[in-house]
């Protein structure tokens, strides 16, 4: 039987490109396959409480370049056990609502947590397709998630600006970028922004190495340094990554350091052209695979080819930077430190 009615939701932290993905799914489903499309509000919360809108084709016009998500999002995890009791069985409610609304498939756009929930819903018998998004680029099974390119562009612009003020004051500028437990944003923005030291969770650093590098640069008549740190690097309790590294530099070297935490700016605003294209490709491809009856899968990109991977293979894994990653090697060959030299 041909799928006639599908639902879409966006869950987890937002990122640039979500609307492009909603538009990609919706327009392809409606225009190419004549499906009806429901958009659930605030991630899985909308599915639990049956809060949705019917997405008409004209409602999907004009949203491609828009940041955030027109559907809203939340960190609702329906399978998480509520320790305070509570008598609503969220997975059962979702199942009930799914059948009650006559859905043939549900598209879950999200990161690792969302893919995990999607895999569990599929196990419960619902037809589900996942689309990977996150600025962190840490979803396993795909080379890249949308949102990542935009975050890298924003972080790179910020690093560019730090160069001039660092130069004027002859300082070490420590900039902290997001990424959760992955160092993708730090690595890419560090390379694009000409970072002198890049610290990522996947490569263990030591403070001595960081300070030595900065002092060597100073002796080499390079009067300032840019240190790009991922939020997930190990630091003592109560410290932020940037705060700790800046304090160490100030304490253990003769160079003055300042910290910058980029924060949510990395997740806001309009997606880059690359993210618009990737999100559109993922969205449109998701509608295509639904139309041919596939489900229980996440759409993915491998070597620039669209493909799918079973949701069961994605859950509970992380896509992290390999310490031998080609970009890491290129950076090292050019004298960039990863804080592990001494
Ligand atoms: O979207 C991913 C991410 O930005 C992480 O890098 C960050 O740690 C986390 O989300 C914080 O988001 P929130 O405050 O919305 O939970």
PDB file of N, CA and C and ligand atoms in Angstrom, residues 75 135-136 178-180 231 264 267, ligand 1:
ATOM      1  N   UNK A  75      13.625  18.702  24.117  1.00  0.00           N
ATOM      2  CA  UNK A  75      14.494  17.568  24.448  1.00  0.00           C
ATOM      3  C   UNK A  75      13.692  16.419  25.073  1.00  0.00           C
ATOM      4  N   UNK A 135      24.819  20.549  14.867  1.00  0.00           N
ATOM      5  CA  UNK A 135      26.044  21.315  14.585  1.00  0.00           C
ATOM      6  C   UNK A 135      27.266  20.496  14.980  1.00  0.00           C
ATOM      7  N   UNK A 136      27.085  19.527  15.908  1.00  0.00           N
ATOM      8  CA  UNK A 136      28.242  18.784  16.446  1.00  0.00           C
ATOM      9  C   UNK A 136      28.837  17.771  15.467  1.00  0.00           C
ATOM     10  N   UNK A 178      31.365  24.731  20.451  1.00  0.00           N
ATOM     11  CA  UNK A 178      30.539  23.589  20.878  1.00  0.00           C
ATOM     12  C   UNK A 178      31.025  22.297  20.225  1.00  0.00           C
ATOM     13  N   UNK A 179      30.275  21.242  20.413  1.00  0.00           N
ATOM     14  CA  UNK A 179      30.653  19.965  19.806  1.00  0.00           C
ATOM     15  C   UNK A 179      30.333  18.778  20.673  1.00  0.00           C
ATOM     16  N   UNK A 180      29.848  19.064  21.927  1.00  0.00           N
ATOM     17  CA  UNK A 180      29.555  17.981  22.862  1.00  0.00           C
ATOM     18  C   UNK A 180      30.828  17.185  23.089  1.00  0.00           C
ATOM     19  N   UNK A 231      34.361  22.338  23.542  1.00  0.00           N
ATOM     20  CA  UNK A 231      33.750  22.374  24.885  1.00  0.00           C
ATOM     21  C   UNK A 231      33.926  21.052  25.639  1.00  0.00           C
ATOM     22  N   UNK A 264      25.629  29.776  21.955  1.00  0.00           N
ATOM     23  CA  UNK A 264      24.478  29.466  21.083  1.00  0.00           C
ATOM     24  C   UNK A 264      24.470  30.223  19.762  1.00  0.00           C
ATOM     25  N   UNK A 267      24.490  28.095  16.837  1.00  0.00           N
ATOM     26  CA  UNK A 267      23.307  27.349  16.427  1.00  0.00           C
ATOM     27  C   UNK A 267      22.248  28.217  15.766  1.00  0.00           C
TER      28      UNK A 267
HETATM   29  O1  LIG B   1      23.201  21.071  19.485  1.00  0.00           O
HETATM   30  C1  LIG B   1      24.294  20.492  20.111  1.00  0.00           C
HETATM   31  C2  LIG B   1      24.717  21.307  21.260  1.00  0.00           C
HETATM   32  O2  LIG B   1      24.835  22.600  20.773  1.00  0.00           O
HETATM   33  C3  LIG B   1      25.980  20.913  21.995  1.00  0.00           C
HETATM   34  O3  LIG B   1      27.166  21.268  21.361  1.00  0.00           O
HETATM   35  C4  LIG B   1      25.787  21.567  23.326  1.00  0.00           C
HETATM   36  O4  LIG B   1      26.550  21.010  24.335  1.00  0.00           O
HETATM   37  C5  LIG B   1      24.345  21.361  23.544  1.00  0.00           C
HETATM   38  O5  LIG B   1      23.742  21.292  22.271  1.00  0.00           O
HETATM   39  C6  LIG B   1      23.674  22.394  24.407  1.00  0.00           C
HETATM   40  O6  LIG B   1      22.348  22.602  24.062  1.00  0.00           O
HETATM   41  P1  LIG B   1      21.116  22.809  25.064  1.00  0.00           P
HETATM   42  O7  LIG B   1      21.502  23.851  26.043  1.00  0.00           O
HETATM   43  O8  LIG B   1      20.020  23.235  24.139  1.00  0.00           O
HETATM   44  O9  LIG B   1      20.851  21.493  25.709  1.00  0.00           O
END
